Coordinates of C-alpha atoms in Angstrom, one line a residue:
M20 CA 91.6 40.2 64.8
W21 CA 94.1 41.3 62.2
L22 CA 91.3 42.5 59.9
T23 CA 90.0 44.7 62.8
I24 CA 93.5 46.1 63.4
Y25 CA 93.8 46.8 59.7
Y26 CA 90.5 48.8 59.5
I27 CA 91.3 50.7 62.7
F28 CA 94.7 51.7 61.3
C29 CA 93.2 52.7 58.0
Y30 CA 90.6 54.9 59.6
L31 CA 93.2 56.5 62.0
I32 CA 95.5 57.3 59.1
F33 CA 92.6 58.7 57.0
G34 CA 91.4 60.9 59.8
Y35 CA 94.9 62.0 60.7
S36 CA 95.5 63.0 57.0
L37 CA 92.3 64.9 56.9
L38 CA 93.2 66.9 60.1
I39 CA 96.6 67.7 58.5
M40 CA 95.0 69.0 55.4
M41 CA 92.5 71.0 57.3
S42 CA 95.3 72.6 59.4
Y43 CA 97.2 73.5 56.2
L44 CA 94.1 75.1 54.7
F45 CA 93.7 77.1 57.9
L46 CA 97.3 78.4 57.7
V47 CA 96.8 79.3 54.0
I48 CA 93.7 81.3 54.9
Q49 CA 95.5 83.1 57.7
S50 CA 98.4 83.8 55.4
F51 CA 96.2 85.3 52.7
R52 CA 94.4 87.5 55.3
V53 CA 97.8 88.9 56.4
Q54 CA 98.9 89.3 52.8
R55 CA 95.7 91.3 51.9
R56 CA 96.1 93.5 55.0
M57 CA 99.8 94.2 54.3
V58 CA 99.2 95.0 50.6
G59 CA 96.6 97.7 51.7
N60 CA 98.4 99.0 54.7
T61 CA 102.2 98.6 54.2
P62 CA 104.1 101.3 52.3
N63 CA 106.6 100.3 49.6
D64 CA 110.3 100.0 50.4
E65 CA 111.1 103.6 49.3
T66 CA 108.4 105.1 51.5
I67 CA 109.5 103.0 54.5
K68 CA 113.1 104.1 54.0
F69 CA 112.1 107.7 53.7
L70 CA 110.1 107.6 57.0
L71 CA 112.7 105.7 59.0
Q72 CA 115.9 107.2 57.7
G73 CA 115.3 110.7 58.9
S74 CA 113.6 109.9 62.2
P75 CA 115.6 110.1 65.5
L76 CA 113.3 107.5 67.0
T77 CA 114.4 104.7 64.5
P78 CA 115.9 102.0 66.7
G79 CA 119.5 100.9 66.4
V80 CA 120.3 97.4 65.4
S81 CA 123.3 95.2 66.0
I82 CA 124.1 92.4 63.5
I83 CA 125.8 89.5 65.2
A84 CA 127.6 87.0 62.9
P85 CA 129.8 84.3 64.6
A86 CA 132.7 83.1 62.5
F87 CA 134.9 80.0 62.7
N88 CA 137.6 79.2 60.1
E89 CA 136.1 81.5 57.4
E90 CA 139.3 82.7 55.8
V91 CA 138.1 81.9 52.3
T92 CA 135.0 84.1 52.4
I93 CA 135.3 86.3 55.5
I94 CA 136.4 89.5 53.8
D95 CA 133.6 89.3 51.1
N96 CA 131.1 88.5 53.8
V97 CA 131.9 91.5 55.9
Y98 CA 131.8 93.8 52.9
S99 CA 128.4 92.3 52.1
L100 CA 127.1 93.2 55.6
M101 CA 128.4 96.8 55.1
N102 CA 126.2 97.1 52.0
I103 CA 123.1 97.1 54.2
D104 CA 121.1 100.3 53.9
Y105 CA 120.1 101.4 57.4
P106 CA 120.9 104.6 59.3
N107 CA 121.9 103.2 62.7
Y108 CA 123.5 99.7 62.9
E109 CA 126.7 98.0 63.8
I110 CA 128.3 94.8 62.6
I111 CA 129.6 92.4 65.3
I112 CA 131.8 89.7 63.9
V113 CA 132.6 87.1 66.6
N114 CA 135.8 85.1 65.9
D115 CA 135.3 81.8 67.7
A116 CA 139.1 81.1 68.1
S117 CA 139.5 80.3 64.4
T118 CA 142.6 78.2 63.7
D119 CA 143.1 79.5 60.2
K120 CA 143.8 83.1 59.0
T121 CA 140.3 84.5 59.7
M122 CA 141.5 86.9 62.4
E123 CA 144.6 87.9 60.6
L124 CA 142.7 88.8 57.4
L125 CA 140.1 90.8 59.3
I126 CA 142.9 92.8 61.1
N127 CA 144.8 93.6 57.9
E128 CA 141.8 94.3 55.6
F129 CA 139.9 96.6 58.0
S130 CA 142.8 98.1 59.9
L131 CA 141.7 96.7 63.2
T132 CA 143.2 97.6 66.6
E133 CA 142.4 96.4 70.1
V134 CA 140.3 98.9 72.1
P135 CA 139.5 99.1 75.8
Y136 CA 136.1 97.6 76.2
D137 CA 134.2 96.9 79.4
V138 CA 132.3 93.7 78.5
A139 CA 129.3 93.0 80.7
M140 CA 128.6 89.2 80.7
K141 CA 124.9 89.6 80.4
V142 CA 124.5 86.0 79.1
P143 CA 126.8 83.0 79.4
S144 CA 129.6 82.6 76.9
K145 CA 133.3 81.6 76.7
P146 CA 135.6 84.4 77.8
I147 CA 136.2 87.3 75.4
K148 CA 139.9 87.9 74.9
R149 CA 139.7 91.2 73.1
V150 CA 137.5 93.6 71.2
L151 CA 138.8 95.3 68.0
K152 CA 137.7 98.3 66.0
S153 CA 138.9 99.9 62.8
T154 CA 141.1 103.0 62.7
K155 CA 139.4 104.1 59.5
D156 CA 136.1 106.0 59.6
E157 CA 134.7 104.0 56.6
F158 CA 134.7 100.9 58.8
S159 CA 133.4 102.5 61.9
K160 CA 130.3 100.2 62.0
L161 CA 132.5 97.1 62.4
V162 CA 133.3 95.5 65.8
V163 CA 135.3 92.3 65.9
V164 CA 135.1 90.1 69.1
D165 CA 138.0 87.6 69.6
K166 CA 136.9 84.9 72.1
E167 CA 137.9 81.5 73.3
H168 CA 136.5 78.6 71.4
G169 CA 132.9 77.7 72.3
G170 CA 132.3 75.0 69.6
R171 CA 128.8 76.1 68.7
K172 CA 127.2 79.1 67.0
S173 CA 125.1 79.8 70.1
D174 CA 128.2 80.6 72.2
G175 CA 129.4 83.1 69.6
S176 CA 125.9 84.6 69.4
N177 CA 125.9 85.0 73.2
A178 CA 129.3 86.7 73.1
G179 CA 127.9 89.1 70.5
I180 CA 124.9 89.9 72.7
N181 CA 127.4 90.7 75.6
V182 CA 129.0 93.4 73.4
C183 CA 126.0 94.8 71.5
A184 CA 124.7 98.2 72.6
N185 CA 121.5 98.5 70.6
K186 CA 117.8 97.9 71.5
Y187 CA 117.5 95.1 68.8
F188 CA 120.0 92.6 67.4
V189 CA 119.9 90.4 64.3
C190 CA 121.5 87.0 64.6
T191 CA 122.8 85.6 61.3
D192 CA 125.4 83.4 59.7
V193 CA 128.5 85.2 58.5
D194 CA 128.1 83.8 55.0
C195 CA 124.4 84.8 54.6
I196 CA 123.7 87.5 52.0
I197 CA 121.3 90.1 53.5
E198 CA 119.1 92.2 51.3
P199 CA 119.9 95.9 51.5
M200 CA 116.4 96.8 52.7
A201 CA 116.1 94.0 55.2
L202 CA 116.5 96.0 58.4
Y203 CA 114.0 98.6 57.2
R204 CA 111.4 95.9 56.5
M205 CA 111.9 94.3 60.0
I206 CA 112.0 97.5 62.0
W207 CA 108.9 98.7 60.2
Q208 CA 107.1 95.8 62.0
V209 CA 108.5 97.1 65.3
V210 CA 107.6 100.8 65.0
N211 CA 104.0 100.0 63.8
S212 CA 103.2 97.6 66.6
H213 CA 100.9 98.8 69.4
E214 CA 102.5 96.3 71.8
P215 CA 106.2 95.5 72.3
M216 CA 107.6 93.5 69.4
I217 CA 110.1 91.0 70.9
G218 CA 110.9 89.1 67.7
V219 CA 110.7 89.5 63.9
S220 CA 111.2 86.6 61.5
A221 CA 112.1 87.3 57.9
T222 CA 111.8 85.1 54.8
M223 CA 115.0 83.3 53.8
L224 CA 115.6 81.5 50.5
M225 CA 118.4 79.5 48.8
S226 CA 121.4 81.4 47.5
N227 CA 122.7 78.3 45.6
A228 CA 121.7 79.6 42.2
C229 CA 122.2 83.3 42.9
I230 CA 124.5 85.7 41.1
V231 CA 126.2 88.0 43.5
E232 CA 127.9 91.3 42.8
D233 CA 129.5 93.5 45.5
G234 CA 127.9 91.5 48.3
R235 CA 124.4 91.8 46.8
V236 CA 122.2 89.4 45.0
V237 CA 121.7 90.8 41.5
E238 CA 120.2 87.7 39.9
A239 CA 118.2 85.1 41.9
H240 CA 117.1 81.9 40.4
V241 CA 115.4 78.7 41.6
P242 CA 118.3 76.2 42.1
S243 CA 118.6 73.6 39.4
Q244 CA 120.2 71.0 41.7
P245 CA 117.5 68.7 43.1
I246 CA 118.1 69.0 46.8
P247 CA 118.3 72.9 46.9
M248 CA 115.4 73.1 44.5
F249 CA 113.2 71.0 46.9
Q250 CA 114.4 73.0 49.8
Q251 CA 113.6 76.3 48.1
L252 CA 110.0 75.1 47.8
E253 CA 110.0 73.9 51.4
Y254 CA 111.4 77.3 52.7
M255 CA 108.7 79.2 50.8
R256 CA 106.0 77.0 52.3
S257 CA 107.5 77.4 55.7
F258 CA 107.9 81.2 55.7
L259 CA 105.1 82.4 53.4
I260 CA 102.4 80.1 54.7
G261 CA 103.4 78.5 58.0
K262 CA 105.2 81.3 59.8
L263 CA 103.1 84.1 58.2
G264 CA 99.9 82.2 59.3
W265 CA 101.2 81.6 62.9
A266 CA 102.4 85.2 63.2
A267 CA 98.9 86.5 62.4
M268 CA 97.8 84.9 65.7
D269 CA 101.0 85.9 67.7
A270 CA 101.7 82.2 67.7
L271 CA 105.0 82.1 65.9
P272 CA 107.0 79.2 67.4
N273 CA 110.4 79.9 65.9
I274 CA 112.6 82.6 64.4
S275 CA 115.3 81.2 62.3
G276 CA 118.8 81.3 63.6
G277 CA 120.0 82.1 60.1
F278 CA 118.3 85.6 60.1
G279 CA 116.0 86.9 62.8
M280 CA 115.6 90.1 64.9
F281 CA 115.2 90.1 68.7
D282 CA 114.6 92.5 71.6
T283 CA 118.0 92.5 73.3
D284 CA 116.7 93.2 76.8
V285 CA 114.1 90.4 76.6
V286 CA 116.8 87.9 75.3
V287 CA 119.1 88.8 78.2
K288 CA 116.4 88.4 80.8
S289 CA 115.5 85.0 79.2
G290 CA 119.1 83.8 79.5
G291 CA 120.4 84.1 75.9
Y292 CA 121.0 81.1 73.7
D293 CA 121.3 77.7 75.2
Q294 CA 124.8 76.4 74.3
T295 CA 123.8 72.8 74.7
S296 CA 120.7 72.9 72.5
M297 CA 120.6 71.5 68.9
A298 CA 117.6 73.9 68.3
E299 CA 118.9 77.0 70.0
D300 CA 116.8 79.4 68.0
M301 CA 113.4 77.8 68.8
D302 CA 114.6 77.1 72.4
M303 CA 115.4 80.8 73.0
L304 CA 112.1 82.1 71.5
L305 CA 110.2 79.8 73.7
R306 CA 112.1 81.0 76.8
M307 CA 111.4 84.6 75.8
V308 CA 107.7 83.7 75.5
T309 CA 107.8 81.9 78.8
Y310 CA 109.4 84.9 80.5
M311 CA 106.9 87.4 79.0
R312 CA 103.9 85.3 79.9
N313 CA 105.1 84.4 83.5
N314 CA 105.6 88.1 84.1
G315 CA 102.2 89.1 82.7
L316 CA 103.9 91.2 79.9
K317 CA 102.2 91.9 76.5
F318 CA 104.2 91.2 73.4
R319 CA 104.0 90.5 69.7
L320 CA 105.9 88.5 67.1
A321 CA 105.9 89.2 63.4
Q322 CA 106.9 87.7 60.0
V323 CA 108.1 89.7 57.1
P324 CA 107.0 88.0 53.8
Q325 CA 109.5 89.7 51.5
V326 CA 112.9 87.9 51.2
C327 CA 115.4 89.5 53.5
C328 CA 118.2 87.0 53.5
W329 CA 119.8 84.4 51.2
T330 CA 121.4 81.3 52.6
E331 CA 123.2 78.4 51.0
G332 CA 121.3 75.1 51.5
P333 CA 122.6 71.6 51.5
A334 CA 123.5 70.5 48.0
T335 CA 124.1 66.8 48.7
I336 CA 122.1 64.0 50.4
K337 CA 124.9 63.6 52.9
T338 CA 124.7 67.2 54.0
L339 CA 120.9 67.2 54.0
Y340 CA 121.1 64.1 56.2
R341 CA 123.3 65.8 58.8
Q342 CA 121.1 68.9 58.8
R343 CA 117.8 67.0 59.3
V344 CA 119.1 64.6 61.9
R345 CA 120.2 67.6 63.9
W346 CA 116.9 69.3 63.4
A347 CA 115.0 66.2 64.5
R348 CA 117.2 65.9 67.6
G349 CA 116.6 69.5 68.4
L350 CA 112.8 69.0 68.2
C351 CA 113.1 66.2 70.7
E352 CA 115.0 68.5 73.0
I353 CA 112.3 71.2 72.6
I354 CA 109.5 68.8 73.6
T355 CA 111.5 67.5 76.5
N356 CA 112.8 70.8 77.9
H357 CA 109.7 72.9 77.3
R358 CA 107.0 70.3 78.1
Q359 CA 105.4 72.7 80.5
V360 CA 104.5 75.0 77.6
F361 CA 102.9 72.3 75.4
F362 CA 99.1 72.2 75.6
N363 CA 99.2 75.0 78.2
P364 CA 96.9 78.0 77.5
H365 CA 98.8 80.0 80.1
Y366 CA 101.4 80.6 77.4
G367 CA 98.8 82.0 75.0
P368 CA 98.3 80.8 71.4
I369 CA 101.9 79.3 71.3
G370 CA 101.2 77.0 74.2
A371 CA 97.6 76.2 73.4
I372 CA 97.7 75.9 69.6
T373 CA 101.1 76.1 67.9
L374 CA 103.1 73.7 70.0
P375 CA 100.3 71.1 70.1
Y376 CA 100.2 71.3 66.3
I377 CA 103.9 70.8 66.1
F378 CA 103.8 67.8 68.4
I379 CA 100.8 66.1 66.7
F380 CA 101.5 67.0 63.0
E381 CA 105.2 67.5 62.8
F382 CA 106.8 65.4 65.5
I383 CA 104.5 62.4 65.3
A384 CA 104.0 62.4 61.5
P385 CA 107.4 60.9 60.5
V386 CA 106.9 58.0 63.0
L387 CA 103.4 57.3 61.8
E388 CA 104.5 57.5 58.2
L389 CA 107.4 55.1 58.8
F390 CA 105.1 52.7 60.5
G391 CA 102.6 53.1 57.7
Q392 CA 105.2 52.3 55.1
V393 CA 106.2 49.1 56.9
F394 CA 102.6 48.1 57.4
M395 CA 101.9 48.6 53.7
V396 CA 104.8 46.4 52.7
W397 CA 103.5 43.7 55.0
L398 CA 100.0 44.1 53.5
L399 CA 101.5 43.9 50.0
F400 CA 103.1 40.5 50.7
A401 CA 100.0 39.3 52.6
G402 CA 97.7 40.3 49.7
G403 CA 95.7 42.6 52.0
I404 CA 95.7 45.8 50.0
N405 CA 92.5 47.2 48.6
W406 CA 94.0 48.8 45.6
V407 CA 91.0 50.9 44.6
T408 CA 90.8 52.5 48.1
A409 CA 94.6 52.9 48.3
I410 CA 94.8 54.7 44.9
I411 CA 91.9 57.0 45.9
I412 CA 93.5 57.9 49.2
F413 CA 96.9 58.4 47.6
G414 CA 95.4 60.5 44.8
M415 CA 93.6 62.7 47.3
I416 CA 96.7 63.3 49.4
Y417 CA 99.0 63.8 46.4
S418 CA 96.5 66.2 44.7
F419 CA 96.3 68.2 48.0
C420 CA 100.1 68.5 48.3
V421 CA 100.4 69.7 44.7
F422 CA 97.5 72.1 45.2
M423 CA 99.3 73.6 48.2
S424 CA 102.5 74.2 46.2
F425 CA 100.5 75.7 43.3
T426 CA 98.8 78.0 45.9
L427 CA 102.2 78.9 47.3
T428 CA 103.4 79.9 43.9
L429 CA 100.4 82.2 43.4
F430 CA 101.0 83.6 46.9
D431 CA 104.6 84.4 46.0
Y432 CA 103.4 86.2 42.9
K433 CA 100.9 88.3 45.0
V434 CA 103.2 89.4 47.8
R435 CA 106.2 89.8 45.5
A436 CA 108.5 88.0 48.0
V437 CA 110.9 87.2 45.2
P438 CA 110.8 89.6 42.3
W439 CA 112.9 87.4 40.1
H440 CA 110.4 84.6 40.4
K441 CA 108.2 86.3 37.8
T442 CA 109.9 84.4 34.9
W443 CA 108.1 81.3 33.6
R444 CA 111.4 79.3 34.1
S445 CA 111.4 79.9 37.8
H446 CA 107.8 79.0 38.3
T447 CA 108.2 75.9 36.1
K448 CA 111.0 74.7 38.4
L449 CA 108.9 75.2 41.5
L450 CA 105.9 73.4 40.0
I451 CA 108.2 70.4 38.9
A452 CA 109.6 70.3 42.4
A453 CA 106.0 70.3 43.8
M454 CA 105.1 67.3 41.7
L455 CA 108.2 65.3 42.5
E456 CA 108.6 66.2 46.1
P457 CA 106.2 63.5 47.5
F458 CA 108.2 60.8 45.8
I459 CA 111.8 61.9 46.2
Y460 CA 112.4 64.6 48.9
H461 CA 109.7 63.9 51.4
P462 CA 110.6 60.2 52.0
M463 CA 114.2 61.3 52.7
I464 CA 113.1 63.8 55.3
M465 CA 110.9 61.2 56.9
I466 CA 113.8 58.7 57.2
F467 CA 116.3 61.3 58.4
S468 CA 113.8 62.6 61.1
N469 CA 113.3 59.1 62.5
I470 CA 117.1 58.6 62.6
G471 CA 117.3 61.8 64.6
Y472 CA 114.6 60.6 67.0
W473 CA 116.4 57.3 67.5
R474 CA 119.7 58.9 68.2
F475 CA 118.0 61.1 70.8
L476 CA 116.4 58.1 72.5
R477 CA 119.7 56.3 72.6
N478 CA 121.4 59.4 74.0
T479 CA 124.0 59.3 71.2
A480 CA 126.5 62.1 71.6
A481 CA 125.3 65.2 69.6
V482 CA 127.8 66.6 67.2
W483 CA 127.3 70.0 65.5
T484 CA 128.6 69.7 62.0
P485 CA 128.4 72.9 59.9
I486 CA 127.2 72.7 56.3
Q487 CA 130.0 72.6 53.9
R488 CA 129.5 75.7 51.7
R489 CA 130.2 75.8 48.0
G490 CA 129.8 79.5 47.7
V491 CA 127.7 81.6 45.4
K492 CA 128.4 82.6 41.8
K493 CA 129.9 86.0 41.3
R494 CA 129.3 88.1 38.3
A495 CA 132.5 88.7 36.4
K496 CA 133.6 92.3 36.4
N497 CA 134.4 94.0 33.1
N498 CA 138.0 95.3 32.8

């Protein structure tokens, strides 16, 4: 009996692994198809800027950045946002009842004064106490919203949506570093779409090893610290293969809350961000898709392969643990709250293909892997491991994982997502991370994900713990 169970388990795992590898290859092929089409049809940044800068039809964009107790970096962060190159945008800083000097510093630095503002509560948020603008023309793009404490970024984002007046908005973190050409690259996807573009995702990478000057990344390097280095590779795989491949089929399941563009009207009609969700970015996009499909409206979703935003990733195992437990809980919430969309062709490729893929190959995988590890330990002590077969299977899976990362590095070189990655040192770090990831980083992600699932099942109180930022390196200015 036990021998039968053993063989059934081995065949199931082998088949499951083959299906995962086939799905990855499919996404790689889709990504390369998009890349080839974009190389031939997409103008360079200078041409895009020339075409959009002088056109009266270029859509306006609101950048919404919630802030809570950011006194150490808030001034530098706002100046960084003001360095964005785009003809028609506003910056909305949402102060979520900070208890430090965040609000005082903003008022003093940018000469802010309260202005009469009729706020329409288009989506739910804590009450807005006041809206402030600068008395100086040089800061005319800046709007500061002072609100009651909501406790989560989603509440601050909703408050910003209630104030923004543009067709599109970008939701970001106040400490993210945005590339000057980011809005041009994203809006280009909008104006060149034959159908309404309701969301645009943009590639994000780690800022942990970046050198920043005047709010801009002037030198970008692959992080040397292990955790951020692994996460750099993971982000590249997610954005340049996963999201680019899904976007090619209008099946993009998520637009990162760190930096993503949305159609304001569709977001409002979909109810805005869910203030109770641990995965508010994916939750909102799925509600947008549900709204569009239920009303028979056509839409598109896009992914920009070039880096548009730099974010500081977890630098310690403790911080990574908090992040991934929260993400795992969020995925459980998505499956529970949007179960009507999963495996449902009424909701298009997202319901029929992407969400089933996420459920089978991303949600179930950590559970199967944990069970497999326990089973292997039991077989080890029972003397039931066929070492030749085990080594062959492990070698096949390991070689495929490394091959995927090598392919990703080549892909990065082709699309020029990160110009600074052209040095041999950067590529060497990525390749080292690719070879070590299955032994170090991936097992941690598997364990943290299962802990998140367990906490969800036990209905443990969810606590939103922001990542403790260490800040980026600044280039010393010559006197």
